[in-house]
PDB file of C-alpha atoms in Angstrom:
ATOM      1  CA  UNK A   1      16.565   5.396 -58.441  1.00 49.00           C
ATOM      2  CA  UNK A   2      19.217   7.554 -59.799  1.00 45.00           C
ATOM      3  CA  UNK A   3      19.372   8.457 -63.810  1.00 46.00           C
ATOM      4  CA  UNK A   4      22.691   9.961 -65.219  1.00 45.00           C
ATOM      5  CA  UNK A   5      22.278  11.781 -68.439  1.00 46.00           C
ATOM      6  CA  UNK A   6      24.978   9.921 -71.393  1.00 45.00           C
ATOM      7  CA  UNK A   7      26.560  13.089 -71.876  1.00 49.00           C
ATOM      8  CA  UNK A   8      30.289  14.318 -71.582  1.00 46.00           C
ATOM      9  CA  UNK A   9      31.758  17.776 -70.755  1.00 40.00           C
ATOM     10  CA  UNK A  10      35.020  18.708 -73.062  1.00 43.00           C
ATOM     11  CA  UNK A  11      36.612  18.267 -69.865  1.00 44.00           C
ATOM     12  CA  UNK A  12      35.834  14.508 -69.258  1.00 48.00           C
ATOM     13  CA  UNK A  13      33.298  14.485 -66.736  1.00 49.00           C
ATOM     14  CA  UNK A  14      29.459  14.145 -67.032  1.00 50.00           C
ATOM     15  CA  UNK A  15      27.650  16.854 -68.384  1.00 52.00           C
ATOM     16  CA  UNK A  16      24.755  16.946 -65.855  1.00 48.00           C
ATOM     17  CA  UNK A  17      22.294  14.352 -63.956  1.00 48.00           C
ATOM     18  CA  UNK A  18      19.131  14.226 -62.946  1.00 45.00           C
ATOM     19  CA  UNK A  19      18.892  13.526 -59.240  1.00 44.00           C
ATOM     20  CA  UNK A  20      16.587  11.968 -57.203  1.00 47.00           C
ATOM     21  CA  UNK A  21      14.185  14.396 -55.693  1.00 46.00           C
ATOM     22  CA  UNK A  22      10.485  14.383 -56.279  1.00 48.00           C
ATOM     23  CA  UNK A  23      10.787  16.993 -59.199  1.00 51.00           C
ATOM     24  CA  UNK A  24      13.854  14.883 -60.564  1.00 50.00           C
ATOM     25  CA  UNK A  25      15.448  18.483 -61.336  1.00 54.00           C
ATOM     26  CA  UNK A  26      18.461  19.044 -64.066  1.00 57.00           C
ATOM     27  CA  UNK A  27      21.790  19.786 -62.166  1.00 60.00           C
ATOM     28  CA  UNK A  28      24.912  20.872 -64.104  1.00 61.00           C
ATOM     29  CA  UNK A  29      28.015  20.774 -63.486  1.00 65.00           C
ATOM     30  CA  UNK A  30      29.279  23.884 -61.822  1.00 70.00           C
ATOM     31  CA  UNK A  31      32.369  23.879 -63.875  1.00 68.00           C
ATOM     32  CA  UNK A  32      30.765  23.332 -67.062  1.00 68.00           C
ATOM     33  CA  UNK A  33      30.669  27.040 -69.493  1.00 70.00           C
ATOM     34  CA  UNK A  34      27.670  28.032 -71.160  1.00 73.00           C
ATOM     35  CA  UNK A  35      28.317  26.228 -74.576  1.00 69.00           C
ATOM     36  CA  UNK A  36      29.453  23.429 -72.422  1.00 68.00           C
ATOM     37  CA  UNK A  37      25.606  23.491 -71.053  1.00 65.00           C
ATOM     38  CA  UNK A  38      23.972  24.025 -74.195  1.00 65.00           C
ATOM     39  CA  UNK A  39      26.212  20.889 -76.019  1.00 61.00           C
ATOM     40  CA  UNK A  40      25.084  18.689 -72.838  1.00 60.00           C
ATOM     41  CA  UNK A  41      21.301  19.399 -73.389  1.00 58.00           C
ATOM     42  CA  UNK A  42      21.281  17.743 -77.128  1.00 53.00           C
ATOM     43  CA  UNK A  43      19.796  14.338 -77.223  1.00 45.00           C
ATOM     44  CA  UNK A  44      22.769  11.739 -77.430  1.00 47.00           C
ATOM     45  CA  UNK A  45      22.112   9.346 -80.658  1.00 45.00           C
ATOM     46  CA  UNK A  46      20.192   6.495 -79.904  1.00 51.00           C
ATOM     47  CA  UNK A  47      20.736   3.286 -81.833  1.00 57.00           C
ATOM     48  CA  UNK A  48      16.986   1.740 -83.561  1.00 60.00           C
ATOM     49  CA  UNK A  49      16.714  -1.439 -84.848  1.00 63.00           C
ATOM     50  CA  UNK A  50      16.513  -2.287 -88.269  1.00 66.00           C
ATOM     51  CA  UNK A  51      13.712  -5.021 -87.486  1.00 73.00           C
ATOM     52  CA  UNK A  52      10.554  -4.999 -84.935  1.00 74.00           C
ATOM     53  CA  UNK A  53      11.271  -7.038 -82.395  1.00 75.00           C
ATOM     54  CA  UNK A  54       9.083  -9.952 -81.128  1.00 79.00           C
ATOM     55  CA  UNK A  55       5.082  -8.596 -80.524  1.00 86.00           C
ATOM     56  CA  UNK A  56       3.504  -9.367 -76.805  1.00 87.00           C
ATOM     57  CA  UNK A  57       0.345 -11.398 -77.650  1.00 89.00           C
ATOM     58  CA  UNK A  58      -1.440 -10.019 -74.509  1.00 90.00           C
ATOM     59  CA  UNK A  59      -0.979  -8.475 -71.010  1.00 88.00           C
ATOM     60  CA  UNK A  60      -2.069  -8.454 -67.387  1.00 93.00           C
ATOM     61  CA  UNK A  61      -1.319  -5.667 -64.855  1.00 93.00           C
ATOM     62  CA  UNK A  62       0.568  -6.610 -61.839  1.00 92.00           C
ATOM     63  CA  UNK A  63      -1.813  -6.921 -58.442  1.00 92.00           C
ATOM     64  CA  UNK A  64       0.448  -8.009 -56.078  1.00 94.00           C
ATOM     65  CA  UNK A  65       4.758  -7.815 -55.788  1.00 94.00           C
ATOM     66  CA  UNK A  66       6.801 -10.252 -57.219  1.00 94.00           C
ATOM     67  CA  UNK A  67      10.603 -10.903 -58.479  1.00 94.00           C
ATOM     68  CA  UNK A  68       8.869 -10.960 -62.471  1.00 93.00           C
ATOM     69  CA  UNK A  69       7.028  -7.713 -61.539  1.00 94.00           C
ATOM     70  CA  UNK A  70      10.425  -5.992 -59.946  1.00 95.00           C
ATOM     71  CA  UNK A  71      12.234  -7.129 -63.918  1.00 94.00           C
ATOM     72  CA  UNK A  72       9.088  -5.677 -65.720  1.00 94.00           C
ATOM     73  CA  UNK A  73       9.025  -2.424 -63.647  1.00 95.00           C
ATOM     74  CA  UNK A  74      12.524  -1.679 -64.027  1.00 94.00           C
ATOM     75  CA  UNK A  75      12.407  -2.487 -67.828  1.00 94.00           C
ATOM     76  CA  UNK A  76       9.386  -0.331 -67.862  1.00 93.00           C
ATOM     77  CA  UNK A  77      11.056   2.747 -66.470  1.00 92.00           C
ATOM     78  CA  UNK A  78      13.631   2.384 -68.852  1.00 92.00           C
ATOM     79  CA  UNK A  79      10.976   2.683 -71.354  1.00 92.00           C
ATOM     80  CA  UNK A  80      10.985  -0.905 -72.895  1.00 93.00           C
ATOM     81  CA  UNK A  81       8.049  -3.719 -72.097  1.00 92.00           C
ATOM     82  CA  UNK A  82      10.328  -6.229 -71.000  1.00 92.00           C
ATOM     83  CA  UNK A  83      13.991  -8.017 -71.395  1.00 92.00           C
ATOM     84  CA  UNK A  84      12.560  -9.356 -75.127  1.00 90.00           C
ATOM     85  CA  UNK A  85      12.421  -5.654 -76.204  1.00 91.00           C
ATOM     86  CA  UNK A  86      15.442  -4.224 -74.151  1.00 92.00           C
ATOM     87  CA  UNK A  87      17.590  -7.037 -76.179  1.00 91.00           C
ATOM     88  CA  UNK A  88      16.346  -6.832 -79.332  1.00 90.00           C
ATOM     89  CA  UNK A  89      16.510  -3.171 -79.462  1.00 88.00           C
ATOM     90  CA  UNK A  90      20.002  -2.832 -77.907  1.00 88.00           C
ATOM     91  CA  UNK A  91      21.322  -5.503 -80.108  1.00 88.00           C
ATOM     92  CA  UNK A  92      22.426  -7.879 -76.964  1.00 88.00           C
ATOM     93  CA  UNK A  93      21.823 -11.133 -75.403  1.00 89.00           C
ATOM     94  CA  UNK A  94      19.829 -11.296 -71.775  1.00 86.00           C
ATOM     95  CA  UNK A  95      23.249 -12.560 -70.350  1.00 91.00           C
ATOM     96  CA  UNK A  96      25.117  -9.716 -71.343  1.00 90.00           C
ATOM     97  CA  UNK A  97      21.981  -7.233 -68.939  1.00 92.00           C
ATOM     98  CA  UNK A  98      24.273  -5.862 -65.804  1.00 93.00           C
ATOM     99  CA  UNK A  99      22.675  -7.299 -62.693  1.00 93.00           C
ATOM    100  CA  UNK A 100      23.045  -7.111 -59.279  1.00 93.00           C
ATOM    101  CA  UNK A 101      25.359 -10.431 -57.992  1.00 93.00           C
ATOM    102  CA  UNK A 102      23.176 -11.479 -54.600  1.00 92.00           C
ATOM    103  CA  UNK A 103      20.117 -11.270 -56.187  1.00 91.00           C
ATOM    104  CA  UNK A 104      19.860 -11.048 -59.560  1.00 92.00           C
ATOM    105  CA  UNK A 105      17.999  -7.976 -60.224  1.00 93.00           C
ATOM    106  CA  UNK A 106      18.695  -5.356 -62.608  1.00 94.00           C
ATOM    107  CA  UNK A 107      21.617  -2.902 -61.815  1.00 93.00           C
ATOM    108  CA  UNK A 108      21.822  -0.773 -64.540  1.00 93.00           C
ATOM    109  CA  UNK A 109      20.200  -0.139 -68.444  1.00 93.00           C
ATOM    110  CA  UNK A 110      20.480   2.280 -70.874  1.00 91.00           C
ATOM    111  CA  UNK A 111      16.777   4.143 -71.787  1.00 89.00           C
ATOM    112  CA  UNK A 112      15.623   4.579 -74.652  1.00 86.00           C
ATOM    113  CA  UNK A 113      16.535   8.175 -74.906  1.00 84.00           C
ATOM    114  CA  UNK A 114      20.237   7.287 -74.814  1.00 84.00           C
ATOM    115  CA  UNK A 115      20.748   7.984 -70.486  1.00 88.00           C
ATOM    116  CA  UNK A 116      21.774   5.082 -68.152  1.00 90.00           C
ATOM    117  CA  UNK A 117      19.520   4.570 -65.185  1.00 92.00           C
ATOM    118  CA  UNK A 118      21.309   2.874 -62.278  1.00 93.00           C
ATOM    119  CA  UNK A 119      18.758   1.121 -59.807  1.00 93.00           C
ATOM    120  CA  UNK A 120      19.654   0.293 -56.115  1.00 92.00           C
ATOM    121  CA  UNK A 121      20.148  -2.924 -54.734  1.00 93.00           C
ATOM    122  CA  UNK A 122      16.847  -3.502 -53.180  1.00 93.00           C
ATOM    123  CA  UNK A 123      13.171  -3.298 -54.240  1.00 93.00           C
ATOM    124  CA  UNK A 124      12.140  -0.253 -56.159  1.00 93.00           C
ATOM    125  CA  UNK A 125       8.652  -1.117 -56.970  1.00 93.00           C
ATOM    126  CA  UNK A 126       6.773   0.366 -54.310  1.00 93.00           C
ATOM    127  CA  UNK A 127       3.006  -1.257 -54.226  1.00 93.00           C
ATOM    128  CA  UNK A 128       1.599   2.445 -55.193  1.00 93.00           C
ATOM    129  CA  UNK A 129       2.629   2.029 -58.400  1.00 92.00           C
ATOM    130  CA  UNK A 130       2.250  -1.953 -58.500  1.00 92.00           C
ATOM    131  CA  UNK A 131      -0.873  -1.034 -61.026  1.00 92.00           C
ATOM    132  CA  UNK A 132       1.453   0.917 -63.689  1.00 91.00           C
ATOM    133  CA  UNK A 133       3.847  -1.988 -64.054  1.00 93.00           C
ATOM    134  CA  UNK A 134       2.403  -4.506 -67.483  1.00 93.00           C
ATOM    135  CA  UNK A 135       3.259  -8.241 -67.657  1.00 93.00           C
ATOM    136  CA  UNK A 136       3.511  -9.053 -70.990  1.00 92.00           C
ATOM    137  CA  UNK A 137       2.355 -12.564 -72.705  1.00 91.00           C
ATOM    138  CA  UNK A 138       3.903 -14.076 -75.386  1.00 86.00           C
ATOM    139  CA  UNK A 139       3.159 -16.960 -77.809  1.00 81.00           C
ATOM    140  CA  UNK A 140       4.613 -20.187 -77.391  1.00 69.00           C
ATOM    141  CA  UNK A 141       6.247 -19.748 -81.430  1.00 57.00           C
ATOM    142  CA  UNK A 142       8.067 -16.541 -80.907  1.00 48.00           C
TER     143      UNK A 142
END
């Protein structure tokens, strides 16, 4: 998984990114200045709902991989539960979610601390961490 930081240099380009090594270190952009570095640290604005959106009314964990579990995992390290909440608190419709053409899965959302994460093509939910991902329930009326 790669995550690019929403930020922009004076200059037009991106500010820094996070890459994807095990310590998922800050690299900036060589040409950036100092104040340049400092403005790309700030925390971009991030857009909150004005109403809560639609409450799970129960989870199970995930035991074994599926296609659901690959949508919940990706949602969840965007730091939303599912597509519900991802919606709702983007102000979108499910259709309008960038996917991946041959196989539907999820090519690209924006976190909830304003930074688009950009997933590959193929599985990302390895089956260590199978037992982190939540399926959420919902009620029938909702």
């Amino acid at each position: 998984m790669n995550m690019i930081i929403n930020g922009n240099s004076p200059s037009g380009g991106m500010c820094h990114q996070i890459s994807p090594g095990p310590k998922n270190e800050i690299v900036f952009d060589p040409n950036l200045n100092e104040a340049e570095r400092e403005n790309c640290k700030r925390r971009p604005s991030v857009h909150t709902p004005s109403t809560p959106g639609p409450q799970p009314s129960g989870l199970k964990r995930a035991s074994s991989w599926s296609e659901e579990v690959e949508e919940c995992y990706r949602f969840q390290t965007a730091g939303y539960r599912d597509l519900q909440e991802y919606c709702h608190f983007q102000g979108m419709s499910d259709e309008q979610v960038k996917r991946w053409p041959h196989n539907g899965w999820i090519k690209m959302l924006l976190s909830r601390h304003g930074a688009f994460i950009y997933f590959n093509k193929e599985r990302e939910c390895q089956d260590k961490d199978l037992h982190k991902c939540k399926i959420f329930n919902y009620n029938a009326g909702q």
